[in-house]
CSV table of C-alpha atoms in Angstrom, one decimal:
chain,number,residue,atom,x,y,z
A,9,MET,CA,-14.3,36.2,-20.5
A,10,ASN,CA,-14.3,32.9,-18.6
A,11,ALA,CA,-15.3,33.0,-14.9
A,12,LYS,CA,-12.6,31.9,-12.5
A,13,ALA,CA,-13.2,28.4,-11.3
A,14,GLY,CA,-13.0,29.5,-7.7
A,15,SER,CA,-15.9,31.9,-8.1
A,16,LEU,CA,-18.4,29.4,-9.4
A,17,PRO,CA,-21.0,28.3,-6.9
A,18,LEU,CA,-20.6,24.8,-5.6
A,19,PRO,CA,-23.5,22.4,-6.0
A,20,GLU,CA,-25.1,20.7,-3.1
A,21,ILE,CA,-23.7,17.2,-2.4
A,22,ASP,CA,-25.7,14.4,-0.9
A,23,ILE,CA,-23.1,12.5,1.2
A,24,GLU,CA,-25.5,9.6,1.6
A,25,GLU,CA,-25.7,9.1,-2.2
A,26,PHE,CA,-21.9,9.2,-2.4
A,27,ARG,CA,-21.7,6.8,0.6
A,28,LYS,CA,-23.9,4.4,-1.3
A,29,VAL,CA,-21.7,4.5,-4.4
A,30,VAL,CA,-18.6,3.8,-2.3
A,31,ARG,CA,-20.1,1.1,-0.1
A,32,THR,CA,-21.8,-0.8,-2.9
A,33,ARG,CA,-18.7,-0.8,-5.1
A,34,ARG,CA,-17.4,-4.3,-5.1
A,35,SER,CA,-15.0,-6.4,-7.2
A,36,ILE,CA,-17.5,-8.3,-9.3
A,37,ARG,CA,-16.4,-11.7,-10.5
A,38,ARG,CA,-19.3,-12.5,-12.7
A,39,PHE,CA,-21.4,-10.2,-14.9
A,40,THR,CA,-24.6,-10.6,-16.9
A,41,ASP,CA,-24.6,-10.4,-20.7
A,42,GLU,CA,-26.2,-6.9,-20.7
A,43,PRO,CA,-24.0,-4.4,-22.6
A,44,ILE,CA,-23.0,-1.1,-21.2
A,45,PRO,CA,-24.6,1.8,-23.2
A,46,GLU,CA,-22.1,3.9,-25.2
A,47,ALA,CA,-23.2,7.1,-23.5
A,48,VAL,CA,-22.7,5.6,-20.0
A,49,LEU,CA,-19.2,4.3,-20.9
A,50,GLU,CA,-18.1,7.6,-22.4
A,51,ASP,CA,-19.4,9.5,-19.3
A,52,CYS,CA,-17.5,7.2,-17.0
A,53,LEU,CA,-14.3,7.6,-19.0
A,54,GLU,CA,-14.7,11.4,-18.9
A,55,LEU,CA,-15.1,11.3,-15.2
A,56,ALA,CA,-12.0,9.1,-14.9
A,57,THR,CA,-9.9,11.7,-16.6
A,58,LEU,CA,-11.0,14.3,-14.1
A,59,ALA,CA,-9.0,12.6,-11.5
A,60,PRO,CA,-6.2,14.6,-9.8
A,61,ASN,CA,-2.8,13.9,-11.3
A,62,SER,CA,0.7,15.1,-11.0
A,63,SER,CA,1.3,18.5,-12.6
A,64,ASN,CA,-1.9,17.9,-14.7
A,65,LEU,CA,0.3,15.8,-17.1
A,66,GLN,CA,-2.4,13.2,-17.3
A,67,PRO,CA,0.0,10.2,-17.8
A,68,TRP,CA,-2.6,7.6,-18.7
A,69,GLU,CA,-4.4,5.9,-21.5
A,70,PHE,CA,-7.6,3.7,-21.6
A,71,PHE,CA,-8.1,0.9,-24.2
A,72,VAL,CA,-11.7,-0.1,-24.3
A,73,VAL,CA,-12.1,-3.7,-25.6
A,74,ARG,CA,-15.6,-4.8,-26.6
A,75,THR,CA,-15.3,-6.7,-29.8
A,76,PRO,CA,-16.0,-10.4,-28.9
A,77,GLU,CA,-12.9,-11.9,-30.6
A,78,LEU,CA,-10.4,-9.5,-29.0
A,79,LYS,CA,-12.2,-9.6,-25.7
A,80,ALA,CA,-11.9,-13.4,-25.6
A,81,GLU,CA,-8.2,-13.2,-26.3
A,82,LEU,CA,-7.7,-10.5,-23.6
A,83,ALA,CA,-9.7,-12.6,-21.1
A,84,HIS,CA,-7.3,-15.5,-21.9
A,85,ALA,CA,-4.4,-13.2,-21.3
A,86,CYS,CA,-6.1,-12.4,-17.9
A,87,LEU,CA,-5.6,-16.0,-17.0
A,88,GLY,CA,-9.2,-16.9,-17.8
A,89,GLN,CA,-10.7,-15.1,-14.8
A,90,ASN,CA,-14.5,-15.2,-14.6
A,91,ALA,CA,-14.6,-11.5,-14.4
A,92,ALA,CA,-12.7,-11.1,-17.6
A,93,LYS,CA,-14.7,-13.8,-19.4
A,94,THR,CA,-18.1,-12.5,-18.5
A,95,ALA,CA,-17.5,-8.7,-18.6
A,96,ALA,CA,-19.4,-6.6,-21.1
A,97,ALA,CA,-16.2,-4.5,-21.6
A,98,LEU,CA,-12.6,-4.9,-20.7
A,99,ILE,CA,-10.7,-1.6,-20.2
A,100,VAL,CA,-6.9,-1.8,-20.2
A,101,VAL,CA,-5.7,1.0,-17.9
A,102,VAL,CA,-2.2,2.1,-19.0
A,103,ALA,CA,0.3,4.4,-17.2
A,104,ARG,CA,2.5,6.4,-19.5
A,105,PRO,CA,5.8,7.5,-17.9
A,106,ASP,CA,7.0,8.5,-21.3
A,107,SER,CA,4.2,11.0,-22.2
A,108,TRP,CA,5.3,13.9,-19.9
A,109,ARG,CA,7.3,15.8,-22.5
A,110,ALA,CA,4.5,15.9,-25.1
A,111,HIS,CA,1.9,16.6,-22.4
A,112,ALA,CA,3.9,19.5,-20.9
A,113,ARG,CA,3.7,21.1,-24.4
A,114,GLN,CA,0.0,20.3,-24.7
A,115,ALA,CA,-0.7,21.8,-21.3
A,116,LEU,CA,0.4,25.2,-22.6
A,117,GLU,CA,-1.4,24.8,-25.9
A,118,ASP,CA,-4.7,23.7,-24.2
A,119,TRP,CA,-4.6,26.3,-21.4
A,120,PRO,CA,-8.3,27.2,-20.9
A,121,GLU,CA,-8.1,30.9,-20.1
A,122,GLU,CA,-7.3,33.9,-22.3
A,123,LYS,CA,-4.1,34.7,-20.6
A,124,LEU,CA,-1.4,32.2,-19.7
A,125,PRO,CA,0.1,33.0,-16.3
A,126,PRO,CA,3.9,33.4,-16.4
A,127,ILE,CA,4.3,30.9,-13.6
A,128,VAL,CA,2.5,28.3,-15.6
A,129,GLU,CA,4.5,28.9,-18.7
A,130,LYS,CA,7.7,28.8,-16.7
A,131,TYR,CA,6.8,25.5,-15.1
A,132,TYR,CA,5.9,23.6,-18.3
A,133,ARG,CA,8.7,25.1,-20.4
A,134,LYS,CA,11.6,25.1,-17.9
A,135,VAL,CA,10.8,23.3,-14.6
A,136,ALA,CA,9.1,20.2,-15.9
A,137,PRO,CA,11.8,19.4,-18.5
A,138,ILE,CA,14.3,19.3,-15.7
A,139,HIS,CA,12.2,17.7,-13.1
A,140,TYR,CA,11.0,14.7,-15.1
A,141,ASN,CA,13.9,14.2,-17.5
A,142,GLN,CA,16.2,11.4,-16.4
A,143,GLY,CA,18.7,11.8,-19.3
A,144,PRO,CA,20.7,9.2,-21.2
A,145,LEU,CA,21.1,6.0,-19.1
A,146,GLY,CA,19.6,7.9,-16.1
A,147,ILE,CA,22.6,10.1,-15.7
A,148,LEU,CA,20.6,13.3,-15.2
A,149,GLY,CA,18.4,11.6,-12.6
A,150,LEU,CA,21.5,10.6,-10.6
A,151,ALA,CA,22.8,14.2,-10.8
A,152,LYS,CA,19.5,15.5,-9.5
A,153,LYS,CA,19.5,13.0,-6.7
A,154,ALA,CA,23.0,14.1,-5.6
A,155,ALA,CA,21.9,17.8,-5.8
A,156,GLY,CA,18.8,17.0,-3.8
A,157,LEU,CA,20.7,15.3,-1.1
A,158,ALA,CA,23.0,18.2,-0.7
A,159,VAL,CA,20.4,21.0,-0.8
A,160,GLY,CA,18.0,19.0,1.3
A,161,ILE,CA,20.4,19.3,4.3
A,162,THR,CA,19.2,22.8,4.9
A,163,ARG,CA,15.7,23.0,3.4
A,164,PRO,CA,12.9,20.9,2.0
A,165,VAL,CA,13.3,19.8,-1.6
A,166,PRO,CA,11.4,17.5,-4.0
A,167,ARG,CA,12.8,14.0,-3.7
A,168,GLY,CA,12.5,12.5,-7.1
A,169,PRO,CA,11.5,11.1,-9.5
A,170,TYR,CA,15.3,10.4,-9.8
A,171,SER,CA,15.2,7.4,-12.2
A,172,ASN,CA,13.2,5.7,-14.9
A,173,CYS,CA,11.9,3.3,-12.3
A,174,GLU,CA,10.7,6.2,-10.2
A,175,MET,CA,9.0,7.6,-13.3
A,176,LYS,CA,7.0,4.4,-13.6
A,177,ILE,CA,5.8,4.8,-10.0
A,178,TRP,CA,5.1,8.5,-10.7
A,179,ALA,CA,2.8,7.7,-13.7
A,180,THR,CA,1.2,4.7,-12.0
A,181,LYS,CA,0.1,6.7,-8.9
A,182,SER,CA,-1.9,9.2,-11.1
A,183,THR,CA,-3.3,6.4,-13.3
A,184,ALA,CA,-4.5,4.5,-10.3
A,185,LEU,CA,-6.5,7.6,-9.2
A,186,ALA,CA,-8.1,7.8,-12.6
A,187,ALA,CA,-9.0,4.1,-12.4
A,188,GLN,CA,-10.7,4.6,-9.1
A,189,ASN,CA,-12.8,7.5,-10.6
A,190,LEU,CA,-13.7,5.1,-13.4
A,191,MET,CA,-14.9,2.4,-11.0
A,192,LEU,CA,-16.9,4.8,-8.9
A,193,ALA,CA,-18.5,6.3,-12.0
A,194,LEU,CA,-19.6,2.9,-13.2
A,195,ARG,CA,-21.1,2.1,-9.9
A,196,ALA,CA,-23.0,5.5,-9.9
A,197,HIS,CA,-24.5,4.5,-13.2
A,198,GLY,CA,-25.6,1.2,-11.8
A,199,TYR,CA,-22.8,-0.9,-13.4
A,200,ASP,CA,-19.9,-2.6,-11.7
A,201,SER,CA,-16.2,-3.5,-12.2
A,202,CYS,CA,-13.4,-5.7,-11.2
A,203,PRO,CA,-9.8,-4.4,-11.3
A,204,MET,CA,-7.5,-7.2,-12.2
A,205,GLU,CA,-3.8,-7.5,-11.7
A,206,GLY,CA,-3.6,-11.1,-12.7
A,207,PHE,CA,-2.6,-11.0,-16.4
A,208,ASP,CA,0.2,-11.6,-18.8
A,209,GLU,CA,1.4,-8.1,-19.5
A,210,HIS,CA,3.4,-9.0,-22.6
A,211,ARG,CA,0.3,-10.6,-24.2
A,212,VAL,CA,-2.0,-7.7,-23.1
A,213,LYS,CA,0.4,-5.2,-24.7
A,214,LYS,CA,0.5,-7.2,-27.9
A,215,LEU,CA,-3.3,-7.5,-28.1
A,216,ILE,CA,-3.9,-3.7,-27.8
A,217,ASN,CA,-0.8,-2.8,-29.9
A,218,LEU,CA,0.6,-0.8,-27.0
A,219,SER,CA,3.7,1.1,-28.1
A,220,GLY,CA,6.5,2.9,-26.2
A,221,LYS,CA,7.0,2.5,-22.5
A,222,GLY,CA,3.4,2.2,-21.4
A,223,LEU,CA,2.7,0.1,-18.3
A,224,VAL,CA,-0.5,-1.9,-17.9
A,225,THR,CA,-1.6,-0.8,-14.5
A,226,MET,CA,-4.7,-3.0,-14.4
A,227,VAL,CA,-7.3,-4.6,-16.7
A,228,LEU,CA,-10.7,-3.4,-15.6
A,229,ALA,CA,-13.7,-5.7,-16.2
A,230,ALA,CA,-17.0,-3.8,-16.4
A,231,GLY,CA,-20.6,-4.7,-16.8
A,232,ARG,CA,-23.9,-5.4,-14.9
A,233,ARG,CA,-23.3,-7.6,-11.9
A,234,ALA,CA,-24.7,-11.1,-11.9
A,235,GLU,CA,-26.6,-12.5,-8.9
A,236,ASN,CA,-23.5,-14.6,-8.1
A,237,GLY,CA,-21.1,-11.9,-8.9
A,238,VAL,CA,-19.9,-11.2,-5.4
A,239,TYR,CA,-18.0,-14.1,-3.9
A,240,ASN,CA,-17.6,-13.1,-0.3
A,241,ARG,CA,-18.7,-10.6,2.3
A,242,GLN,CA,-16.6,-7.4,2.3
A,243,TYR,CA,-14.5,-6.7,5.4
A,244,ARG,CA,-11.6,-4.3,6.3
A,245,PHE,CA,-9.1,-4.3,9.1
A,246,ASP,CA,-9.7,-2.2,12.1
A,247,GLN,CA,-9.4,1.5,11.1
A,248,ARG,CA,-7.3,2.2,14.2
A,249,GLN,CA,-4.6,-0.1,12.8
A,250,MET,CA,-4.4,2.0,9.6
A,251,VAL,CA,-5.2,5.6,10.5
A,252,HIS,CA,-2.9,7.7,12.6
A,253,TYR,CA,-3.6,11.1,14.1
A,254,LEU,CA,-0.5,13.1,14.9
């Protein structure tokens, strides 16, 4: 019988090592020509998929581009940025607002324990199909929004997603968390990355044969940083401007 996750002893964590990973992660604009070992890349992608995500529906996909010809075309679609042109690998990070139904079924099929809790089965079989389904032309989403406004007068209720547009936001939030895991994992292995939003999404989708309603959240350049890979000193605004204690 599998041990419950909560009963497993937690490993010791070195906060200073984690701090080094976070503080040395930079958006690298130029990389060396050193390739990323297959085992390193696979480990980083696995760590990426351990990111927290909404209802464990894992609404993401990763397209790893390393073949020179396709990488050159993808770099061109990324507006010829130096990070894209010099990267050892380009990873197209895709949010999938359209995968929730199949993943809800898969969540039940892949449940890791011997007994499926009734509350879990109820959620994926009954609650999720109502919560995430927007219906033809978004009609169901509008109905759920009206119901939420009415019920929300007297008690807290989930507010959305109520439209196909909000489903895109829903998927992108979880996918961005996975992308951050991926970038930190690369840094922990001694490699670096640059998340790029400057690209022609239509061309990127065509190059990777992206079907359905997938959204290219970012194209991640990855590799070993070159000596001139960091363009400027890092700085952040005063924390007191951004953090509020209530």
